[in-house]
XYZ file of N, CA and C in Angstrom:
264
model
N 106.437 -4.791 112.238
C 105.434 -3.085 112.248
C 105.332 -2.846 113.270
N 105.213 -1.389 113.614
C 105.197 -0.745 114.900
C 103.417 -0.537 115.187
N 102.632 -0.152 116.242
C 101.246 -0.271 115.867
C 101.359 1.259 116.132
N 100.048 1.467 114.858
C 99.660 2.843 114.880
C 99.934 3.693 116.081
N 100.213 4.930 116.030
C 100.057 6.041 116.923
C 98.864 6.882 116.786
N 97.938 6.207 118.037
C 96.614 7.113 117.673
C 96.831 8.371 117.766
N 95.676 8.657 117.324
C 95.387 10.233 117.160
C 94.867 11.038 118.071
N 94.870 11.905 119.122
C 94.463 12.565 120.016
C 93.006 13.390 119.632
N 91.737 12.710 119.690
C 90.589 13.428 118.564
C 90.087 14.509 119.570
N 90.895 14.778 121.376
C 90.111 15.937 121.726
C 90.706 16.988 121.266
N 91.782 17.116 120.715
C 92.375 18.419 120.118
C 92.166 18.805 119.033
N 92.336 20.173 118.599
C 92.265 20.451 117.176
C 93.043 19.772 116.342
N 92.150 18.925 115.157
C 93.224 18.514 114.057
C 94.639 19.050 114.186
N 94.973 20.155 113.566
C 96.016 20.513 113.404
C 97.347 20.376 114.666
N 96.636 19.828 115.928
C 97.347 19.527 117.167
C 97.138 18.373 117.742
N 96.838 17.439 116.937
C 96.618 15.739 117.016
C 97.292 15.051 116.568
N 98.459 15.407 115.753
C 99.389 14.861 115.062
C 100.904 14.556 115.952
N 101.202 13.122 116.167
C 102.488 13.073 116.889
C 103.787 14.024 115.680
N 104.443 14.684 116.588
C 105.588 15.829 116.154
C 105.830 15.468 114.584
N 106.444 13.818 114.655
C 107.199 13.467 113.373
C 106.036 12.343 112.566
N 104.740 12.905 112.840
C 103.858 12.431 111.633
C 104.094 12.433 110.428
N 103.776 11.908 109.077
C 104.246 11.956 108.043
C 103.043 11.404 107.341
N 102.279 11.871 106.354
C 101.254 11.355 105.713
C 101.857 10.223 104.568
N 102.930 10.673 104.051
C 103.487 9.670 103.142
C 103.851 8.447 103.653
N 104.841 8.667 104.823
C 104.527 7.463 105.622
C 103.796 6.403 106.199
N 102.630 7.423 106.623
C 101.184 6.344 107.003
C 100.801 5.681 105.384
N 100.895 6.125 104.599
C 100.391 5.687 103.372
C 101.149 4.336 102.937
N 102.440 4.829 103.164
C 103.728 3.491 102.809
C 103.523 2.575 103.760
N 102.932 2.620 104.812
C 102.775 1.663 106.307
C 101.646 1.177 105.750
N 100.632 1.516 105.141
C 99.155 0.977 104.547
C 99.275 0.215 103.239
N 100.275 0.311 102.482
C 100.591 -0.531 101.493
C 101.516 -1.400 101.795
N 102.134 -1.636 103.008
C 103.019 -2.644 103.517
C 102.106 -3.758 104.365
N 101.138 -2.989 104.667
C 100.475 -4.051 105.452
C 99.433 -4.733 104.342
N 99.093 -4.045 103.018
C 98.396 -4.499 102.067
C 99.303 -5.870 101.206
N 100.608 -5.866 101.265
C 101.242 -6.404 100.939
C 101.430 -7.602 101.647
N 101.764 -7.325 102.809
C 101.787 -8.398 103.961
C 100.402 -9.321 103.803
N 99.528 -8.762 104.064
C 98.486 -9.499 103.351
C 97.651 -10.332 102.410
N 98.551 -10.006 101.497
C 98.015 -10.651 99.860
C 99.410 -11.953 100.022
N 100.289 -11.321 100.954
C 101.410 -12.266 100.705
C 100.723 -13.824 100.808
N 99.879 -13.980 101.999
C 99.388 -15.591 102.311
C 100.003 -16.024 103.181
N 100.906 -15.084 104.060
C 101.998 -15.227 104.811
C 101.559 -15.261 106.305
N 100.837 -14.740 106.623
C 99.882 -14.001 107.767
C 98.922 -15.358 108.318
N 98.753 -15.532 109.678
C 97.757 -16.251 110.276
C 96.770 -15.070 110.420
N 95.339 -16.073 109.937
C 94.400 -15.068 110.213
C 94.272 -14.108 111.257
N 94.682 -14.370 112.689
C 94.736 -13.484 113.689
C 95.672 -12.171 113.338
N 96.764 -12.630 112.830
C 97.371 -11.334 112.362
C 97.017 -10.358 111.344
N 96.132 -11.169 110.447
C 95.513 -10.755 109.354
C 94.764 -9.162 110.226
N 94.031 -9.851 110.919
C 92.672 -8.827 111.703
C 93.508 -7.888 112.577
N 94.348 -8.157 113.016
C 95.476 -7.218 114.041
C 96.303 -6.057 113.005
N 96.152 -6.438 111.724
C 97.055 -6.075 110.904
C 96.107 -4.756 109.762
N 94.600 -5.533 109.650
C 93.657 -4.614 109.129
C 93.593 -3.875 110.292
N 92.950 -3.691 111.484
C 92.749 -2.524 112.607
C 94.020 -1.636 112.601
N 95.268 -2.117 112.134
C 96.244 -0.709 112.327
C 95.788 0.006 111.121
N 95.717 -0.632 109.920
C 95.543 -0.038 108.542
C 94.481 0.493 108.451
N 93.364 -0.002 109.365
C 92.365 1.109 109.708
C 92.682 2.796 110.229
N 93.315 2.414 111.377
C 93.593 3.500 112.143
C 94.877 4.605 111.255
N 95.713 3.522 110.666
C 95.997 4.603 109.525
C 95.389 5.581 108.918
N 94.309 4.787 108.119
C 93.298 5.706 107.202
C 92.675 6.418 107.772
N 92.071 6.351 108.953
C 91.722 7.345 109.671
C 92.438 8.088 110.314
N 93.719 8.114 110.285
C 94.984 9.671 110.222
C 95.065 10.470 108.812
N 95.130 9.204 108.311
C 95.220 9.866 106.707
C 94.022 10.745 106.361
N 93.157 10.340 106.622
C 91.278 11.173 106.442
C 91.321 12.565 107.126
N 92.022 12.203 108.386
C 91.636 13.524 109.503
C 92.463 14.457 108.755
N 93.912 14.365 108.500
C 94.827 15.179 107.867
C 94.363 15.677 106.736
N 93.937 14.669 105.562
C 93.086 15.684 104.566
C 92.059 16.302 104.531
N 91.079 16.272 105.634
C 90.067 17.401 105.997
C 90.557 18.354 106.825
N 91.547 18.175 107.436
C 92.020 19.335 108.214
C 92.651 20.441 107.095
N 93.250 19.493 106.146
C 94.203 20.369 105.185
C 93.306 21.203 104.005
N 92.185 20.234 103.361
C 91.048 21.111 102.800
C 90.035 22.183 103.618
N 89.918 21.836 104.856
C 89.591 23.229 105.479
C 90.171 24.535 105.519
N 91.768 23.903 105.643
C 92.249 25.052 105.688
C 92.326 25.834 104.343
N 92.751 25.038 103.619
C 92.383 25.396 101.906
C 91.487 26.152 101.850
N 90.127 25.903 102.128
C 88.788 26.482 101.937
C 88.899 27.862 102.686
N 89.137 28.019 103.674
C 89.397 29.494 104.667
C 90.490 30.130 103.544
N 91.532 29.897 103.103
C 92.884 30.686 102.503
C 91.702 31.566 101.276
N 91.137 30.309 100.716
C 90.271 30.889 99.389
C 89.387 31.999 99.564
N 88.937 31.745 100.890
C 87.736 32.529 101.092
C 88.466 34.011 101.397
N 89.553 33.994 101.972
C 90.028 35.340 102.532
C 91.016 36.347 101.004
N 90.961 34.848 100.078
C 91.294 35.907 98.917
C 89.970 35.977 98.455
N 88.916 35.685 98.265
C 87.630 36.326 97.670
C 87.243 37.235 98.488
N 87.795 37.721 99.619
C 87.236 38.579 100.264
C 87.886 39.922 100.284
N 88.965 39.936 100.082
C 89.954 41.205 99.737
C 89.808 41.385 98.207
N 90.117 42.158 97.463
C 90.546 42.509 95.703
C 92.275 41.996 95.686
N 92.633 41.515 94.857
C 93.842 41.375 94.385
C 94.442 42.742 93.788
N 95.589 42.999 94.310
C 95.846 44.726 93.585
C 97.430 44.087 92.975
N 97.286 44.292 91.411
C 98.427 43.723 90.851
C 99.276 45.428 90.033
N 100.520 45.059 90.382
C 101.140 46.205 89.867
C 102.131 46.063 88.290
N 101.724 46.569 87.350
C 102.634 46.551 86.839
C 103.822 47.155 85.712
């Protein structure tokens, strides 16, 4: 398993992810780590290493979701700021 790609926290959230980053793939990686740890086949030092990687992945997911939630909030505000016109 490769190490987690760090997020550049000095850039705006929408620019901080590598271009090939995927929320779904990152969640899958966390689930793989959980399976490895639960298998009982890892040495204690490997468990700590994998835990650190999983934590970084979860931070990435949290940052991604927080950014998307903020964007959705802004979109909802723009809907509330202008009346909707319906044509029948």
